[in-house]
Each structure stands twice: as structure tokens, then as C-alpha cells.
XYZ file of C-alpha atoms in Angstrom:
383
model
C 135.043 65.175 82.550
C 132.432 64.243 79.938
C 133.771 60.656 79.954
C 133.012 60.485 83.461
C 129.166 61.143 83.114
C 127.606 57.814 83.576
C 124.235 59.112 82.653
C 125.209 60.325 79.120
C 125.002 57.538 76.521
C 127.938 57.129 73.980
C 125.872 59.050 70.972
C 125.132 62.077 73.145
C 128.703 62.022 74.828
C 130.197 62.238 70.866
C 127.815 65.388 70.345
C 128.938 66.988 73.571
C 132.677 66.724 72.479
C 132.008 68.050 68.901
C 130.181 71.118 70.687
C 133.280 71.505 73.090
C 135.500 71.460 70.274
C 133.514 74.090 68.449
C 133.454 76.379 71.446
C 136.059 79.138 71.333
C 138.254 80.211 74.429
C 138.736 83.900 75.053
C 141.255 85.096 77.660
C 141.921 88.650 78.641
C 140.630 91.054 76.355
C 139.673 91.401 72.578
C 142.692 91.960 70.134
C 141.240 95.160 68.484
C 142.111 96.937 71.703
C 145.847 96.916 70.867
C 144.814 98.960 67.388
C 144.505 102.609 68.224
C 142.328 103.298 65.294
C 140.051 100.598 66.043
C 139.959 101.828 69.720
C 139.262 105.376 68.651
C 136.410 104.504 66.361
C 134.736 102.452 69.206
C 134.567 105.571 71.580
C 134.205 108.140 68.872
C 130.717 109.086 70.079
C 131.527 108.958 73.739
C 133.018 111.954 75.682
C 134.152 111.966 79.202
C 132.374 114.739 81.327
C 135.008 116.029 83.730
C 133.918 116.244 87.405
C 130.598 114.568 86.528
C 130.699 110.750 87.371
C 127.137 110.070 86.741
C 126.929 111.621 83.212
C 130.317 109.765 82.396
C 128.779 106.445 83.361
C 125.528 107.135 81.533
C 127.485 108.050 78.412
C 129.197 104.530 78.587
C 126.135 102.729 79.263
C 124.481 104.424 76.110
C 127.265 103.714 74.081
C 127.296 100.006 74.947
C 123.462 99.789 74.416
C 123.941 101.340 70.675
C 126.522 99.073 70.231
C 124.062 96.119 71.045
C 121.348 97.305 69.293
C 123.616 97.829 65.934
C 124.822 94.152 66.243
C 120.992 93.084 65.671
C 121.116 94.359 61.856
C 124.359 92.301 61.335
C 125.288 88.745 61.041
C 126.331 87.043 64.423
C 130.384 87.841 65.093
C 131.769 84.802 66.865
C 134.656 87.045 67.732
C 132.556 89.759 69.758
C 132.903 89.817 73.537
C 129.561 89.455 75.194
C 130.961 90.363 78.638
C 134.166 91.920 80.194
C 137.223 89.631 80.449
C 137.889 91.109 83.708
C 134.373 89.667 85.147
C 135.142 86.442 86.847
C 131.561 84.752 86.457
C 130.022 81.357 84.971
C 128.811 82.974 81.970
C 128.019 81.492 78.521
C 126.345 82.991 75.265
C 123.361 81.025 73.740
C 124.563 82.460 70.306
C 128.277 81.428 70.968
C 127.693 77.835 71.727
C 126.367 77.968 75.273
C 126.824 74.652 77.147
C 123.317 73.820 77.031
C 121.289 70.741 75.704
C 118.998 72.813 73.564
C 121.490 74.373 71.384
C 123.629 72.361 69.094
C 127.702 72.894 68.338
C 126.437 75.533 65.727
C 124.497 77.309 68.011
C 121.100 76.401 66.749
C 118.233 75.950 68.883
C 117.927 72.049 68.600
C 117.830 69.199 71.214
C 120.857 66.964 70.626
C 120.440 64.916 73.872
C 118.838 61.314 73.399
C 115.679 60.482 75.210
C 117.885 58.013 77.380
C 120.179 60.577 78.634
C 117.640 63.338 79.364
C 115.939 60.585 81.335
C 119.044 59.723 83.569
C 120.010 63.387 83.835
C 116.728 64.043 85.305
C 116.956 61.627 87.681
C 120.342 63.013 88.761
C 118.865 66.621 88.937
C 115.907 65.370 90.931
C 117.992 64.296 93.853
C 119.707 68.030 93.806
C 116.228 69.608 93.924
C 115.134 67.232 96.781
C 118.504 68.041 98.607
C 118.202 71.740 98.593
C 114.468 71.726 98.930
C 115.023 70.133 102.580
C 117.015 73.188 103.774
C 115.271 75.616 105.745
C 115.945 78.726 107.624
C 115.426 78.685 111.360
C 115.663 82.383 111.763
C 112.604 82.826 109.652
C 110.539 79.680 110.589
C 110.410 76.242 109.044
C 107.871 77.407 106.400
C 110.923 79.299 104.751
C 112.927 76.781 102.834
C 115.166 77.016 99.768
C 113.269 76.286 96.482
C 115.094 73.488 94.869
C 113.538 73.558 91.580
C 114.324 77.480 91.106
C 117.991 77.105 92.215
C 118.875 73.759 90.579
C 120.777 75.238 87.721
C 123.241 77.171 90.123
C 123.279 74.376 92.682
C 124.462 71.952 89.853
C 127.136 74.679 88.835
C 128.297 75.049 92.344
C 128.716 71.489 92.675
C 130.568 70.576 89.548
C 132.377 73.620 89.578
C 133.888 73.110 92.878
C 134.792 69.529 92.083
C 136.625 70.529 88.731
C 138.281 73.387 90.520
C 139.643 70.970 93.283
C 140.694 68.709 90.396
C 142.668 71.443 88.626
C 144.302 72.513 92.005
C 145.473 68.871 92.881
C 147.166 68.976 89.420
C 148.869 72.369 89.913
C 150.067 71.193 93.468
C 151.767 67.917 92.124
C 153.491 70.066 89.230
C 154.714 72.775 91.659
C 154.992 70.932 95.303
C 157.624 73.778 96.384
C 155.163 76.483 96.095
C 152.920 75.171 98.599
C 153.759 77.238 101.473
C 151.625 77.362 104.633
C 149.874 80.855 105.598
C 150.749 82.444 108.839
C 148.233 81.367 111.664
C 146.906 78.344 109.421
C 149.601 76.151 109.740
C 147.520 73.480 111.463
C 145.354 72.950 108.222
C 146.446 70.852 105.377
C 146.730 72.328 101.837
C 143.418 70.579 100.999
C 141.526 71.751 103.975
C 142.550 75.139 102.979
C 141.246 74.810 99.846
C 137.810 74.082 100.946
C 137.895 76.807 103.512
C 138.903 79.140 100.714
C 135.724 78.245 98.967
C 133.640 78.611 102.001
C 135.089 82.018 102.922
C 133.901 83.442 99.507
C 130.419 82.880 100.706
C 130.875 84.727 104.037
C 128.386 87.534 104.516
C 125.273 88.961 106.471
C 122.010 90.123 105.598
C 118.550 91.284 106.985
C 115.833 88.891 107.499
C 113.920 90.827 104.956
C 116.575 90.335 102.379
C 116.808 86.685 103.297
C 112.939 86.160 102.583
C 113.001 88.063 99.280
C 116.065 86.006 98.230
C 114.339 82.756 99.032
C 111.502 83.661 96.821
C 112.939 85.377 93.885
C 116.689 84.476 93.653
C 117.943 81.855 91.828
C 120.631 80.949 93.756
C 120.195 79.358 97.311
C 121.379 81.202 100.208
C 125.264 81.339 100.930
C 125.174 79.012 103.945
C 123.456 76.525 101.672
C 125.924 77.164 98.793
C 128.487 76.006 101.041
C 126.858 73.141 102.982
C 124.874 71.698 100.024
C 128.185 71.688 97.838
C 130.545 70.391 100.289
C 128.208 67.473 101.574
C 128.039 66.116 98.027
C 131.753 66.255 97.942
C 134.153 63.012 98.536
C 137.403 65.132 98.607
C 135.873 67.563 101.248
C 134.865 64.587 103.370
C 138.402 62.883 103.085
C 140.305 66.329 103.723
C 138.340 67.052 106.847
C 137.895 63.278 108.008
C 133.966 63.524 108.253
C 132.550 60.308 109.352
C 130.886 58.451 106.598
C 126.827 58.871 107.251
C 127.440 62.227 109.221
C 125.650 65.395 107.906
C 128.718 66.765 105.803
C 129.361 63.152 104.379
C 126.227 61.455 103.762
C 126.249 57.975 102.400
C 123.954 58.898 99.402
C 125.254 62.034 97.627
C 123.702 64.054 94.711
C 126.338 63.900 92.070
C 126.158 64.363 88.405
C 129.922 63.841 87.644
C 131.567 61.614 90.441
C 134.938 62.123 89.054
C 135.558 58.727 90.969
C 138.531 56.464 89.333
C 138.393 53.702 91.641
C 135.777 51.657 93.539
C 137.363 52.667 96.694
C 136.789 56.501 96.294
C 133.055 55.489 97.214
C 133.526 52.801 99.428
C 136.055 51.216 101.718
C 137.425 47.648 101.317
C 136.092 46.902 104.858
C 133.001 48.434 104.077
C 132.523 46.457 100.840
C 133.486 43.197 102.747
C 130.942 43.733 105.485
C 128.249 44.105 102.987
C 129.196 41.013 101.264
C 129.481 39.170 104.303
C 126.092 40.364 105.886
C 124.378 38.927 102.704
C 126.347 35.554 102.505
C 123.882 33.514 104.265
C 121.269 34.449 101.559
C 123.375 33.328 98.482
C 121.525 30.441 97.638
C 118.158 32.337 97.977
C 119.304 35.131 96.010
C 120.560 32.824 93.225
C 117.351 31.035 92.925
C 115.409 34.276 92.789
C 117.645 35.512 90.111
C 117.288 32.213 87.884
C 113.545 32.141 88.407
C 112.795 35.919 87.792
C 115.690 37.629 86.568
C 116.267 39.121 82.954
C 118.917 37.124 80.927
C 122.270 38.908 80.563
C 123.028 39.904 76.848
C 126.023 40.349 74.993
C 127.107 43.263 72.566
C 130.404 41.979 71.594
C 128.812 39.991 68.356
C 127.673 42.468 65.744
C 129.569 45.874 65.691
C 129.526 47.485 62.267
C 132.631 46.419 60.220
C 132.734 42.936 61.229
C 132.691 40.434 58.564
C 130.098 37.795 58.240
C 132.396 35.116 59.414
C 133.483 37.005 62.387
C 129.859 37.457 63.149
C 129.169 33.684 62.946
C 132.192 32.662 65.192
C 131.161 35.232 67.875
C 127.438 34.053 67.739
C 128.877 30.312 68.424
C 131.232 31.607 71.048
C 128.697 33.432 73.195
C 125.995 30.916 72.783
C 128.269 28.365 73.989
C 128.739 30.543 77.177
C 125.145 30.514 77.681
C 123.814 33.798 76.163
C 120.506 33.773 74.963
C 120.384 37.676 73.986
C 122.271 39.318 71.383
C 122.710 43.017 70.387
C 123.813 43.727 66.975
C 124.296 47.172 65.413
C 122.491 47.887 62.145
C 121.729 50.936 60.119
C 124.425 50.847 57.549
C 122.266 49.781 54.658
C 119.316 47.704 54.244
C 120.671 44.815 52.403
C 123.606 44.591 54.969
C 121.040 44.634 57.922
C 119.067 41.718 56.512
C 122.046 39.495 55.695
C 123.666 40.341 59.268
C 120.087 39.498 61.138
C 119.812 36.421 59.064
C 123.282 35.126 60.102
C 122.391 35.829 63.987
C 119.266 34.157 63.626
C 120.643 31.021 61.839
C 123.492 30.731 64.552
C 121.180 31.104 67.673
C 118.039 29.814 66.371
C 114.160 31.132 66.681
C 113.436 29.196 69.829
C 112.109 31.038 72.797
C 114.347 32.759 74.910
C 116.697 33.867 72.031
C 116.577 37.238 70.960
C 118.269 40.103 68.910
C 118.151 43.558 69.723
C 118.975 46.055 67.071
C 120.355 49.734 67.662
C 121.355 52.400 65.207
C 121.429 56.224 64.729
C 117.626 55.998 63.299
C 114.924 58.523 63.825
C 111.998 57.110 65.588
C 109.941 56.980 62.396
C 112.806 55.260 60.769
C 113.114 52.781 63.647
C 109.304 51.826 63.484
C 109.325 51.053 59.956
C 112.360 49.168 59.686
C 111.722 47.201 63.141
C 108.092 46.445 62.106
C 108.728 46.078 58.260
C 111.997 45.371 56.993
C 113.558 43.426 59.803
C 110.029 41.970 61.335
C 110.992 38.291 59.861
C 113.974 38.125 62.444
C 111.881 38.878 65.422
C 114.186 41.550 66.560
């Protein structure tokens, strides 16, 4: 899934993989439950009050509060369960490496996303915010709308969670095709249609108008109907399963998607649609080409200067791509200053210093290191 995030750059993606590898997966219940002595120790200060459910529940609650408070005096325990294993919920602990950009793989409060990744992510999130801002509740009047900003976190989770759930379901169905049995009374629906019906059915419910108003103002979740409409209208698999016409309310042309999951271009646009778009602009080809040549930015190549390339390989690649018409070259630096100076000199000798030629250097420097290196150490090469 991380590999499909087009808004995440390579450096941030590598950090995300490290964070996932550092996370621990717990299924079922803590191991100590099987140890009678540890179990008795945990509940030694708790007594069941017969025929008094309220006092029993208060006693259990008090026990859990004391356990949590005592944990503050101890070092963090990575094996401690922070919620019941029987609770089905999207729940992550900040201490135990929650999936958030402000905490690194060690659970330390530290921003680990690059500025570029954060910028692209914010643009994606803005689409979600605006989408849900446009949902109104007619029963309350058009002045009552969903707060897209307050509900963005849960809306993102709904959209991404459903997409990954469908992916897991599809894999399971391929492995166990014989177990896909039609339900009585629902034989007219395909397995994919039933999947999305099942999702929508989870949010069936009713509430008073007063509760509706309160939820719109205070709740971090969108009202149930919009958790269905908003999520499904962003889902290509739903549109395909229910054959929703492209451009219809439940299959808009422009969808708000953080992780597309698209494997082929035809997942987003059909062959006929693509050909139609090309043909519509074919008469303007000469005009568009002329405009690009006059005002467009030159294409650049990143193939010449990966770290680890030898000097001769660097020279050869510069000559190759220069002959192909490239005038902008990107090379990696940051290994050591002597190597950086030598590599930049080789590139400049190969492509020249004339107007239009350029070298863009990138590395894992901090902002201050980049300024010093570019303005002082490498300035002579006009990078």
C-alpha cells in the first residue's frame, strides 16, 4: 500500500517502511492470561460483589485506573495491551508507534515526513475536506453541513480502510472460490455488490434531529449516511460493481483518493475515453507543441549520477543524455565533500556552463547543510 502513495517521496516512504517494521502485531489476548499466578496477581485487589452489578463494574473500573496510574511510574512496556483484544476498532497507541507523521519508528515525537510529502498530502486532504463540507442535512436546513475539517481524520480512515478491506476480500475470494455462497434472498446480487452492501448496512440507524445537530457540531465522525455516500463515491471498485455511470453522483470523474490502488491506467479511464480525449485535441497539436517549446520547462534526467557510479560511467552517461537533447541533469551528492566536488566537475566539463545547462543536486542534508554546501562548497559549479 505504501508503494502506491504517489504523494509520498522515496525518503519518507523508506521511513514509513521502517516504522511499519518496528510496529508490533497483537492478536487475541495477552500471553500472561494463561498463567494462573499472574492472573490472580492482576485481580488480587478486586472482589466480585454478588447481586450488585454496579459495584462490581465500579470495582473493575477502579482496578484499571490504578493499573494505568501505576504504569506512569514505570518504563514503557511494549507488551502492554492498551485496549481489549475483543474490541474491533481502528485504534493505535502513540506510545507504541501509532501510524502518525509526528512520531517516528521509536515512538519519539519527531516530524519524519519531508516538506514535499507534507505539501502533497495536504493537497489530497484538502480534497476530502471540501468534499464533506458540501454535504448538508435537508431535515435540519441547508445551514447545517458536515464539518469537513473536524471529520477529516475519520473520513480518511473510512476511505482507506474500505479500500484495503475490499483488497483483502478479493484475495480471499480468489483463494477460496468454492466458499462464496449466495445468501438466501440475495441471489440477484454479485459477491462484490454484497460486499459494499455489507459495508453500508453497518451504518444503518436512526437518531433524533437534536442528536443530529449535536453530532454535526461536536462529533469527529461524519453522520452515518455520509460515511456511506462519501466513502463509496470515492471508490472505483464500488462504481464498477454497481455499474455506476461515470460522472454520476456515486461515480464522479474527480475522486478524493489518498491511496488509489490502481494497477493499470484503465482502472481510472477506459481506452475509448482516452482516445476520445486525444482526438479532441489532435487539431491543436502544432499549437500545443509550439507553446511547449516556447514556454515549457526543459526535461531533466536523473540517470547520470546515482551514488556508486564510477567517474567513467558518469562521463559516459552525461555524453549519452546530452546527445539525446537533455540540458538539465540531476545528480546525487552528500557522500563526502571531495566526491561531491569531483562529480560536479565531471558533469560540468561534460555538459558545459553555457546558458540552459543545469545541475540539480539532492541529498539527505539538513536545511542548513544544504544552504552551506550549495552557496559555498558547490557554488563554483552553478548547481
